[in-house]
Structure formats: structure tokens, C-alpha cells
CSV table of N, CA, C and O in Angstrom, one decimal:
chain,number,residue,atom,x,y,z
A,1,MET,N,83.4,-56.1,75.7
A,1,MET,CA,84.1,-55.2,76.9
A,1,MET,C,84.1,-56.1,78.5
A,1,MET,O,84.5,-55.9,79.4
A,2,CYS,N,83.7,-57.7,78.5
A,2,CYS,CA,83.7,-58.5,79.4
A,2,CYS,C,84.4,-59.6,79.3
A,2,CYS,O,84.4,-60.3,78.2
A,3,PRO,N,85.1,-60.1,80.4
A,3,PRO,CA,85.2,-59.5,81.7
A,3,PRO,C,86.1,-58.1,81.4
A,3,PRO,O,86.4,-57.8,83.0
A,4,ASN,N,87.3,-58.0,80.6
A,4,ASN,CA,88.4,-57.1,80.6
A,4,ASN,C,87.9,-56.0,79.5
A,4,ASN,O,87.8,-56.0,78.6
A,5,ASN,N,88.2,-54.5,79.8
A,5,ASN,CA,88.2,-53.4,79.0
A,5,ASN,C,89.3,-53.4,78.7
A,5,ASN,O,89.9,-52.8,79.2
A,6,LYS,N,89.8,-53.7,77.3
A,6,LYS,CA,91.1,-53.5,76.6
A,6,LYS,C,91.2,-52.3,75.9
A,6,LYS,O,92.0,-51.8,75.7
A,7,LEU,N,90.0,-51.4,75.7
A,7,LEU,CA,90.0,-50.1,75.2
A,7,LEU,C,90.3,-49.0,76.1
A,7,LEU,O,90.7,-48.1,75.8
A,8,GLY,N,89.9,-49.1,77.5
A,8,GLY,CA,90.1,-48.1,78.5
A,8,GLY,C,88.8,-47.1,78.5
A,8,GLY,O,88.0,-47.0,77.8
A,9,GLU,N,88.9,-46.0,79.0
A,9,GLU,CA,87.8,-45.1,79.0
A,9,GLU,C,88.2,-44.0,78.1
A,9,GLU,O,89.3,-44.0,77.5
A,10,VAL,N,86.9,-42.8,77.9
A,10,VAL,CA,87.2,-42.3,77.1
A,10,VAL,C,86.3,-40.9,77.3
A,10,VAL,O,85.5,-40.9,78.3
A,11,ASP,N,86.8,-39.8,77.0
A,11,ASP,CA,86.2,-38.5,77.4
A,11,ASP,C,84.8,-38.3,76.3
A,11,ASP,O,83.9,-37.8,77.1
A,12,VAL,N,84.6,-38.8,75.3
A,12,VAL,CA,83.7,-38.3,74.3
A,12,VAL,C,83.3,-39.7,73.5
A,12,VAL,O,84.1,-40.5,73.0
A,13,TYR,N,82.0,-40.1,73.7
A,13,TYR,CA,81.5,-41.0,73.1
A,13,TYR,C,80.8,-40.6,71.8
A,13,TYR,O,79.7,-40.0,72.2
A,14,ILE,N,80.8,-40.8,70.5
A,14,ILE,CA,80.0,-40.8,69.8
A,14,ILE,C,79.5,-41.9,69.3
A,14,ILE,O,79.4,-42.9,69.1
A,15,VAL,N,77.8,-41.7,69.7
A,15,VAL,CA,76.8,-42.4,69.4
A,15,VAL,C,76.6,-43.2,68.1
A,15,VAL,O,76.7,-42.5,67.3
A,16,SER,N,76.9,-44.6,68.1
A,16,SER,CA,76.5,-45.2,67.0
A,16,SER,C,75.0,-45.5,66.7
A,16,SER,O,74.2,-45.3,67.2
A,17,HIS,N,75.2,-45.6,65.4
A,17,HIS,CA,73.5,-45.9,64.5
A,17,HIS,C,72.6,-44.9,64.7
A,17,HIS,O,71.4,-45.2,65.0
A,18,HIS,N,72.7,-43.3,65.2
A,18,HIS,CA,71.9,-42.3,65.0
A,18,HIS,C,71.5,-42.6,66.3
A,18,HIS,O,70.3,-41.8,66.8
A,19,GLY,N,71.9,-43.6,67.4
A,19,GLY,CA,71.3,-43.7,68.8
A,19,GLY,C,69.9,-44.4,68.4
A,19,GLY,O,68.7,-44.5,69.5
A,20,GLN,N,69.7,-45.5,67.5
A,20,GLN,CA,68.9,-46.5,67.7
A,20,GLN,C,69.0,-47.6,68.5
A,20,GLN,O,70.0,-47.5,69.5
A,21,ASP,N,68.0,-48.4,68.9
A,21,ASP,CA,68.0,-49.4,70.0
A,21,ASP,C,69.2,-50.2,69.6
A,21,ASP,O,69.2,-51.1,70.7
A,22,ILE,N,69.7,-50.5,68.3
A,22,ILE,CA,70.8,-51.6,68.3
A,22,ILE,C,71.9,-50.8,68.8
A,22,ILE,O,73.2,-51.4,68.6
A,23,SER,N,72.2,-49.3,68.8
A,23,SER,CA,73.0,-48.6,69.5
A,23,SER,C,74.1,-49.3,70.3
A,23,SER,O,73.9,-50.5,70.9
A,24,GLY,N,75.4,-49.0,70.5
A,24,GLY,CA,76.1,-49.6,72.2
A,24,GLY,C,75.5,-50.0,72.9
A,24,GLY,O,74.4,-49.5,73.8
A,25,SER,N,75.7,-51.4,73.4
A,25,SER,CA,75.0,-51.8,74.5
A,25,SER,C,75.5,-51.4,75.9
A,25,SER,O,76.4,-50.7,76.0
A,26,ALA,N,74.8,-51.5,76.7
A,26,ALA,CA,75.1,-50.9,78.1
A,26,ALA,C,76.7,-51.3,78.6
A,26,ALA,O,77.4,-50.4,79.3
A,27,ALA,N,76.9,-52.8,78.3
A,27,ALA,CA,78.1,-53.1,78.6
A,27,ALA,C,79.3,-52.3,78.0
A,27,ALA,O,80.2,-51.9,78.7
A,28,LEU,N,79.4,-51.9,76.5
A,28,LEU,CA,80.1,-51.4,76.1
A,28,LEU,C,79.7,-50.0,76.6
A,28,LEU,O,81.4,-49.2,77.0
A,29,VAL,N,78.8,-48.9,76.8
A,29,VAL,CA,78.9,-47.7,76.6
A,29,VAL,C,79.3,-47.7,78.4
A,29,VAL,O,79.9,-46.6,78.6
A,30,HIS,N,79.2,-48.1,78.9
A,30,HIS,CA,79.4,-48.1,80.7
A,30,HIS,C,80.9,-48.6,80.8
A,30,HIS,O,81.3,-47.7,81.8
A,31,ALA,N,81.2,-49.3,80.0
A,31,ALA,CA,82.8,-49.8,80.2
A,31,ALA,C,83.7,-48.4,79.6
A,31,ALA,O,84.7,-48.4,80.3
A,32,LEU,N,83.2,-48.2,78.6
A,32,LEU,CA,83.8,-46.8,78.0
A,32,LEU,C,84.0,-45.3,79.1
A,32,LEU,O,84.4,-44.8,79.1
A,33,HIS,N,82.9,-45.6,79.7
A,33,HIS,CA,82.8,-44.6,81.1
A,33,HIS,C,82.8,-42.9,80.5
A,33,HIS,O,83.8,-42.2,80.9
A,34,PRO,N,82.3,-42.8,79.2
A,34,PRO,CA,82.3,-41.3,78.8
A,34,PRO,C,81.9,-40.4,79.7
A,34,PRO,O,81.2,-40.3,80.4
A,35,LYS,N,82.5,-39.4,79.5
A,35,LYS,CA,81.8,-38.0,80.0
A,35,LYS,C,80.5,-37.2,79.3
A,35,LYS,O,79.7,-36.6,79.6
A,36,VAL,N,80.9,-37.2,78.0
A,36,VAL,CA,79.9,-36.5,76.9
A,36,VAL,C,79.7,-37.6,75.8
A,36,VAL,O,80.5,-38.5,75.4
A,37,ALA,N,78.7,-37.7,75.6
A,37,ALA,CA,78.0,-38.2,74.5
A,37,ALA,C,77.6,-37.6,73.4
A,37,ALA,O,76.5,-36.5,73.8
A,38,ILE,N,77.6,-37.6,72.1
A,38,ILE,CA,77.3,-37.0,71.1
A,38,ILE,C,76.7,-37.9,70.2
A,38,ILE,O,76.8,-38.7,69.8
A,39,MET,N,74.8,-38.0,70.1
A,39,MET,CA,74.0,-38.3,69.2
A,39,MET,C,73.6,-37.7,68.0
A,39,MET,O,73.3,-36.8,67.7
A,40,ASP,N,74.3,-38.4,66.7
A,40,ASP,CA,73.8,-37.8,65.4
A,40,ASP,C,72.5,-38.3,65.3
A,40,ASP,O,72.3,-39.3,64.3
A,41,ASN,N,71.5,-38.1,65.5
A,41,ASN,CA,70.0,-38.5,65.7
A,41,ASN,C,69.2,-37.5,64.8
A,41,ASN,O,69.4,-36.3,64.8
A,42,GLY,N,68.2,-37.8,64.2
A,42,GLY,CA,67.0,-37.1,63.6
A,42,GLY,C,66.1,-36.8,64.2
A,42,GLY,O,66.0,-37.7,65.4
A,43,GLU,N,65.2,-36.3,64.0
A,43,GLU,CA,63.6,-36.2,65.0
A,43,GLU,C,63.1,-37.4,65.1
A,43,GLU,O,62.4,-37.6,65.8
A,44,LYS,N,63.2,-38.2,63.7
A,44,LYS,CA,62.5,-39.5,63.4
A,44,LYS,C,63.2,-40.8,63.2
A,44,LYS,O,62.8,-41.8,63.1
A,45,LYS,N,64.7,-40.1,63.3
A,45,LYS,CA,65.5,-41.6,63.1
A,45,LYS,C,66.6,-41.4,64.2
A,45,LYS,O,67.2,-40.3,64.3
A,46,GLY,N,66.1,-42.5,64.8
A,46,GLY,CA,67.3,-42.7,65.8
A,46,GLY,C,66.7,-41.9,67.3
A,46,GLY,O,65.8,-41.7,67.3
A,47,GLY,N,67.8,-41.9,68.5
A,47,GLY,CA,67.7,-41.2,69.7
A,47,GLY,C,66.2,-42.1,70.0
A,47,GLY,O,65.5,-41.3,70.8
A,48,THR,N,66.4,-43.2,70.1
A,48,THR,CA,65.4,-44.1,70.6
A,48,THR,C,65.8,-44.1,72.4
A,48,THR,O,66.6,-43.8,72.8
A,49,VAL,N,64.4,-44.3,73.0
A,49,VAL,CA,64.4,-44.5,74.4
A,49,VAL,C,65.6,-45.2,74.8
A,49,VAL,O,66.1,-45.0,76.0
A,50,GLU,N,65.5,-46.7,74.5
A,50,GLU,CA,66.8,-47.3,74.7
A,50,GLU,C,68.0,-47.0,74.8
A,50,GLU,O,68.8,-47.1,75.6
A,51,ALA,N,68.5,-46.4,73.8
A,51,ALA,CA,69.6,-46.2,73.5
A,51,ALA,C,70.1,-44.7,74.3
A,51,ALA,O,71.0,-44.6,75.2
A,52,TRP,N,69.0,-43.9,74.9
A,52,TRP,CA,69.0,-42.4,75.3
A,52,TRP,C,69.5,-43.1,76.8
A,52,TRP,O,70.3,-42.5,78.0
A,53,ASP,N,68.6,-44.2,77.5
A,53,ASP,CA,68.5,-44.5,78.5
A,53,ASP,C,70.1,-45.4,78.9
A,53,ASP,O,70.4,-45.3,80.2
A,54,THR,N,70.5,-46.1,78.3
A,54,THR,CA,71.8,-46.6,78.1
A,54,THR,C,72.9,-45.7,78.4
A,54,THR,O,73.9,-45.8,79.1
A,55,ILE,N,72.9,-44.8,77.8
A,55,ILE,CA,73.8,-43.6,78.0
A,55,ILE,C,73.6,-43.0,78.8
A,55,ILE,O,74.5,-42.4,79.8
A,56,HIS,N,72.6,-42.4,79.3
A,56,HIS,CA,71.9,-41.9,80.7
A,56,HIS,C,72.2,-42.0,81.8
A,56,HIS,O,73.1,-41.5,82.8
A,57,ALA,N,72.5,-43.8,81.7
A,57,ALA,CA,72.6,-44.2,82.7
A,57,ALA,C,74.5,-44.8,83.0
A,57,ALA,O,74.8,-45.2,84.4
A,58,SER,N,75.2,-44.3,81.8
A,58,SER,CA,76.7,-44.7,82.1
A,58,SER,C,76.8,-43.8,83.3
A,58,SER,O,76.9,-42.7,83.4
A,59,PRO,N,77.9,-44.6,83.9
A,59,PRO,CA,78.6,-43.9,85.0
A,59,PRO,C,79.5,-43.0,84.6
A,59,PRO,O,80.1,-43.2,83.8
A,60,GLY,N,79.4,-41.8,85.3
A,60,GLY,CA,80.4,-40.3,84.5
A,60,GLY,C,79.9,-39.7,83.8
A,60,GLY,O,80.5,-38.4,83.3
A,61,ILE,N,79.0,-40.1,83.1
A,61,ILE,CA,78.4,-39.2,82.1
A,61,ILE,C,77.6,-37.9,82.7
A,61,ILE,O,77.1,-37.9,83.7
A,62,VAL,N,78.4,-36.8,82.0
A,62,VAL,CA,78.2,-35.3,82.4
A,62,VAL,C,76.9,-34.8,81.4
A,62,VAL,O,75.9,-34.1,82.0
A,63,ASP,N,77.4,-34.8,80.1
A,63,ASP,CA,76.5,-34.3,79.3
A,63,ASP,C,76.2,-35.1,78.1
A,63,ASP,O,77.0,-36.2,77.6
A,64,ILE,N,74.9,-35.2,77.4
A,64,ILE,CA,74.6,-35.5,76.2
A,64,ILE,C,73.9,-34.7,75.0
A,64,ILE,O,72.8,-34.0,75.6
A,65,TRP,N,74.7,-34.5,74.2
A,65,TRP,CA,74.3,-33.5,73.0
A,65,TRP,C,73.7,-34.6,72.0
A,65,TRP,O,73.9,-35.6,71.5
A,66,GLN,N,72.4,-33.7,71.3
A,66,GLN,CA,71.7,-34.4,70.4
A,66,GLN,C,71.8,-33.5,69.1
A,66,GLN,O,71.6,-32.3,69.4
A,67,SER,N,71.7,-34.1,68.0
A,67,SER,CA,71.7,-33.4,66.6
A,67,SER,C,70.2,-32.7,66.4
A,67,SER,O,70.0,-31.8,66.1
A,68,HIS,N,69.1,-33.6,66.9
A,68,HIS,CA,67.7,-33.1,66.7
A,68,HIS,C,67.2,-33.8,68.3
A,68,HIS,O,67.3,-34.5,68.9
A,69,PHE,N,65.9,-33.0,68.5
A,69,PHE,CA,65.2,-33.4,69.4
A,69,PHE,C,64.4,-34.6,69.0
A,69,PHE,O,63.8,-34.7,67.6
A,70,SER,N,64.4,-35.8,70.0
A,70,SER,CA,63.9,-37.2,69.3
A,70,SER,C,62.3,-36.9,69.7
A,70,SER,O,61.8,-36.8,70.7
A,71,ALA,N,61.6,-37.3,68.5
A,71,ALA,CA,59.9,-37.2,68.6
A,71,ALA,C,60.0,-38.5,69.1
A,71,ALA,O,58.7,-38.5,70.4
A,72,ALA,N,60.3,-39.5,69.5
A,72,ALA,CA,60.2,-40.7,70.0
A,72,ALA,C,60.6,-40.8,71.6
A,72,ALA,O,60.1,-41.5,72.2
A,73,GLY,N,61.5,-39.9,71.8
A,73,GLY,CA,61.9,-39.8,72.8
A,73,GLY,C,60.8,-39.1,74.0
A,73,GLY,O,61.1,-39.1,75.1
A,74,GLY,N,60.5,-38.0,73.4
A,74,GLY,CA,59.5,-37.1,74.0
A,74,GLY,C,60.5,-36.2,75.3
A,74,GLY,O,61.8,-36.1,75.1
A,75,GLN,N,59.9,-35.6,76.0
A,75,GLN,CA,60.4,-34.5,77.1
A,75,GLN,C,61.5,-35.5,77.7
A,75,GLN,O,62.7,-35.2,78.5
A,76,GLU,N,61.1,-36.7,78.5
A,76,GLU,CA,61.9,-37.3,79.3
A,76,GLU,C,63.1,-38.2,78.8
A,76,GLU,O,63.7,-38.5,79.4
A,77,HIS,N,63.2,-38.3,77.6
A,77,HIS,CA,64.2,-38.8,76.9
A,77,HIS,C,65.0,-38.1,75.9
A,77,HIS,O,65.6,-38.8,74.8
A,78,ASN,N,65.0,-36.9,76.0
A,78,ASN,CA,65.8,-35.9,75.3
A,78,ASN,C,66.7,-35.1,76.5
A,78,ASN,O,66.3,-35.2,77.5
A,79,THR,N,68.0,-34.6,75.8
A,79,THR,CA,68.9,-33.7,76.7
A,79,THR,C,68.0,-32.3,76.8
A,79,THR,O,66.9,-32.2,76.1
A,80,GLY,N,68.4,-31.5,77.4
A,80,GLY,CA,68.1,-30.1,77.4
A,80,GLY,C,68.4,-29.4,76.3
A,80,GLY,O,69.0,-29.9,75.3
A,81,GLU,N,67.4,-28.2,75.9
A,81,GLU,CA,67.2,-27.3,74.6
A,81,GLU,C,68.5,-27.2,74.5
A,81,GLU,O,69.3,-27.0,73.1
A,82,LYS,N,69.6,-26.5,75.4
A,82,LYS,CA,70.6,-26.1,75.1
A,82,LYS,C,71.9,-27.0,74.7
A,82,LYS,O,72.9,-26.4,73.9
A,83,MET,N,71.6,-28.3,74.6
A,83,MET,CA,72.4,-29.1,74.1
A,83,MET,C,71.9,-30.1,72.7
A,83,MET,O,72.2,-31.2,72.5
A,84,ILE,N,70.9,-29.3,72.1
A,84,ILE,CA,69.9,-30.1,70.9
A,84,ILE,C,70.1,-28.9,69.7
A,84,ILE,O,69.7,-27.8,70.1
A,85,ALA,N,70.8,-29.3,68.5
A,85,ALA,CA,71.2,-28.3,67.5
A,85,ALA,C,69.9,-28.1,66.8
A,85,ALA,O,69.8,-27.0,66.6
A,86,ASN,N,68.8,-29.1,66.8
A,86,ASN,CA,67.7,-28.6,65.9
A,86,ASN,C,66.6,-29.2,67.0
A,86,ASN,O,66.5,-30.2,67.1
A,87,MET,N,65.8,-28.4,67.1
A,87,MET,CA,64.5,-28.6,67.9
A,87,MET,C,63.6,-29.4,67.3
A,87,MET,O,62.5,-30.2,67.6
A,88,THR,N,63.4,-28.7,66.1
A,88,THR,CA,62.0,-29.7,65.3
A,88,THR,C,62.9,-29.6,63.6
A,88,THR,O,63.5,-28.7,63.3
A,89,SER,N,62.0,-30.8,63.1
A,89,SER,CA,62.4,-30.6,61.6
A,89,SER,C,61.8,-29.5,60.7
A,89,SER,O,62.0,-29.3,59.8
A,90,GLU,N,60.9,-29.0,61.5
A,90,GLU,CA,60.1,-28.0,60.4
A,90,GLU,C,60.9,-26.6,60.5
A,90,GLU,O,61.0,-26.1,61.5
A,91,GLY,N,61.2,-26.4,59.2
A,91,GLY,CA,62.0,-25.3,59.3
A,91,GLY,C,63.4,-25.5,60.1
A,91,GLY,O,63.9,-24.6,60.3
A,92,ASP,N,64.0,-26.7,59.8
A,92,ASP,CA,65.5,-27.2,60.5
A,92,ASP,C,66.3,-26.2,59.7
A,92,ASP,O,66.2,-26.0,58.4
A,93,ALA,N,67.0,-25.7,60.5
A,93,ALA,CA,68.1,-24.7,60.2
A,93,ALA,C,69.6,-25.4,59.6
A,93,ALA,O,70.0,-24.8,59.3
A,94,GLY,N,69.7,-26.7,59.8
A,94,GLY,CA,70.8,-27.3,59.9
A,94,GLY,C,71.9,-27.2,60.4
A,94,GLY,O,73.0,-27.1,60.4
A,95,ASN,N,71.7,-26.8,61.8
A,95,ASN,CA,72.6,-26.3,62.9
A,95,ASN,C,73.1,-27.4,63.3
A,95,ASN,O,72.7,-29.0,63.2
A,96,TYR,N,74.5,-27.6,63.8
A,96,TYR,CA,75.3,-28.4,63.9
A,96,TYR,C,76.1,-28.4,65.4
A,96,TYR,O,76.0,-27.5,66.1
A,97,LEU,N,76.6,-29.7,65.9
A,97,LEU,CA,77.4,-29.6,67.0
A,97,LEU,C,78.8,-29.8,66.7
A,97,LEU,O,79.0,-30.6,65.6
A,98,LYS,N,79.5,-29.0,67.4
A,98,LYS,CA,81.2,-28.8,66.8
A,98,LYS,C,82.0,-29.4,68.3
A,98,LYS,O,81.5,-28.9,69.3
A,99,LEU,N,82.6,-30.3,68.1
A,99,LEU,CA,83.6,-30.8,69.2
A,99,LEU,C,85.0,-30.3,69.0
A,99,LEU,O,85.7,-30.2,67.9
A,100,THR,N,85.2,-29.6,69.8
A,100,THR,CA,86.7,-29.0,69.7
A,100,THR,C,87.6,-29.3,71.0
A,100,THR,O,87.3,-29.3,71.9
A,101,ALA,N,88.8,-29.9,70.5
A,101,ALA,CA,89.7,-30.5,71.2
A,101,ALA,C,90.8,-29.7,71.4
A,101,ALA,O,91.5,-29.1,70.5
A,102,HIS,N,91.4,-29.2,72.9
A,102,HIS,CA,92.6,-28.6,72.8
A,102,HIS,C,94.0,-29.5,73.4
A,102,HIS,O,94.0,-30.4,74.0
A,103,THR,N,95.1,-28.7,72.8
A,103,THR,CA,96.3,-29.4,73.1
A,103,THR,C,96.5,-29.9,74.9
A,103,THR,O,97.5,-30.7,74.9
A,104,ASP,N,96.0,-29.0,75.4
A,104,ASP,CA,95.9,-29.2,76.7
A,104,ASP,C,95.0,-30.5,77.4
A,104,ASP,O,95.2,-31.0,78.9
A,105,GLY,N,94.3,-31.1,76.4
A,105,GLY,CA,93.5,-32.4,76.9
A,105,GLY,C,91.9,-32.2,77.1
A,105,GLY,O,91.2,-32.9,77.3
A,106,HIS,N,91.4,-30.8,77.3
A,106,HIS,CA,90.2,-30.3,77.5
A,106,HIS,C,89.6,-30.4,76.2
A,106,HIS,O,90.4,-29.9,75.4
A,107,PHE,N,88.0,-30.3,76.6
A,107,PHE,CA,87.4,-30.2,75.3
A,107,PHE,C,86.3,-29.6,75.5
A,107,PHE,O,85.7,-29.4,76.4
A,108,GLU,N,85.5,-28.8,74.3
A,108,GLU,CA,84.2,-28.4,74.4
A,108,GLU,C,83.2,-28.7,73.4
A,108,GLU,O,83.8,-29.0,72.4
A,109,VAL,N,82.0,-29.0,73.7
A,109,VAL,CA,81.2,-29.1,72.9
A,109,VAL,C,80.0,-27.9,72.8
A,109,VAL,O,79.8,-27.6,73.7
A,110,THR,N,79.9,-27.7,71.2
A,110,THR,CA,79.1,-26.2,71.2
A,110,THR,C,78.1,-26.4,70.2
A,110,THR,O,78.3,-27.5,69.5
A,111,LYS,N,76.8,-25.9,70.1
A,111,LYS,CA,76.2,-25.9,68.8
A,111,LYS,C,76.4,-24.6,68.0
A,111,LYS,O,76.4,-23.9,68.7
A,112,SER,N,76.1,-24.8,66.8
A,112,SER,CA,75.8,-23.7,65.9
A,112,SER,C,74.8,-22.6,66.0
A,112,SER,O,75.5,-21.2,66.0
A,113,ALA,N,73.7,-22.6,66.6
A,113,ALA,CA,72.8,-21.7,66.7
A,113,ALA,C,72.3,-21.8,68.0
A,113,ALA,O,72.2,-23.0,68.5
């Protein structure tokens, strides 16, 4: 991504490696300048503080969506409850996130429950 961003900017960034600390570097994520990030993490897999901080600090980020509340992240390194599909693994209902892209270019992210 340095010194030239040949990819350009994106609207949605699908976080790699479940949001583990080896996920997208700050140089990559910040250069992509996403509006929304979707992290397919588990309660105990991924969703690390390092990955969350990198995404959260990205210029232009508006929303971060997560598959599960990350136990490792605690309250400070998780997004709001309305953007987390599954808050605990106990009694996990298998809720999912849905990205809908429209022909006019706008998009929506929703959760199943």
C-alpha cells in the first residue's frame, strides 16, 4: 500500500483472519479507507484488540459490524450491541450479518436478529 495505493478506496472491508492480530495492517486498512468493516469473528477466535484498534482508527470508518462479541476485546474493543450478531456463545442462535448492495451504489448491513 506504500507509497502508492493501486487498489483505491472501498465502501466495505471484510476483515481478514477473523480479526486476529495478524489481520490487515494499518497501512492496508487505512489506505482502503473503508466506510464499514465486517468482522467474522467468534467469541474466543479473532476480534483482537489490535485488529479492532486498527479498524477503529481507520480514516472514514463509520461502522464496525461483528459476528460475535469478542471476549478478548471487552467493552472497549467491541462495537455496539446493535451491530453484533451474537452477544454470547452460550445459547448462540447462529445469527448472521447481511450485506445488501443496491444498483444505485448504496448498501446496508443488517443482522438477522
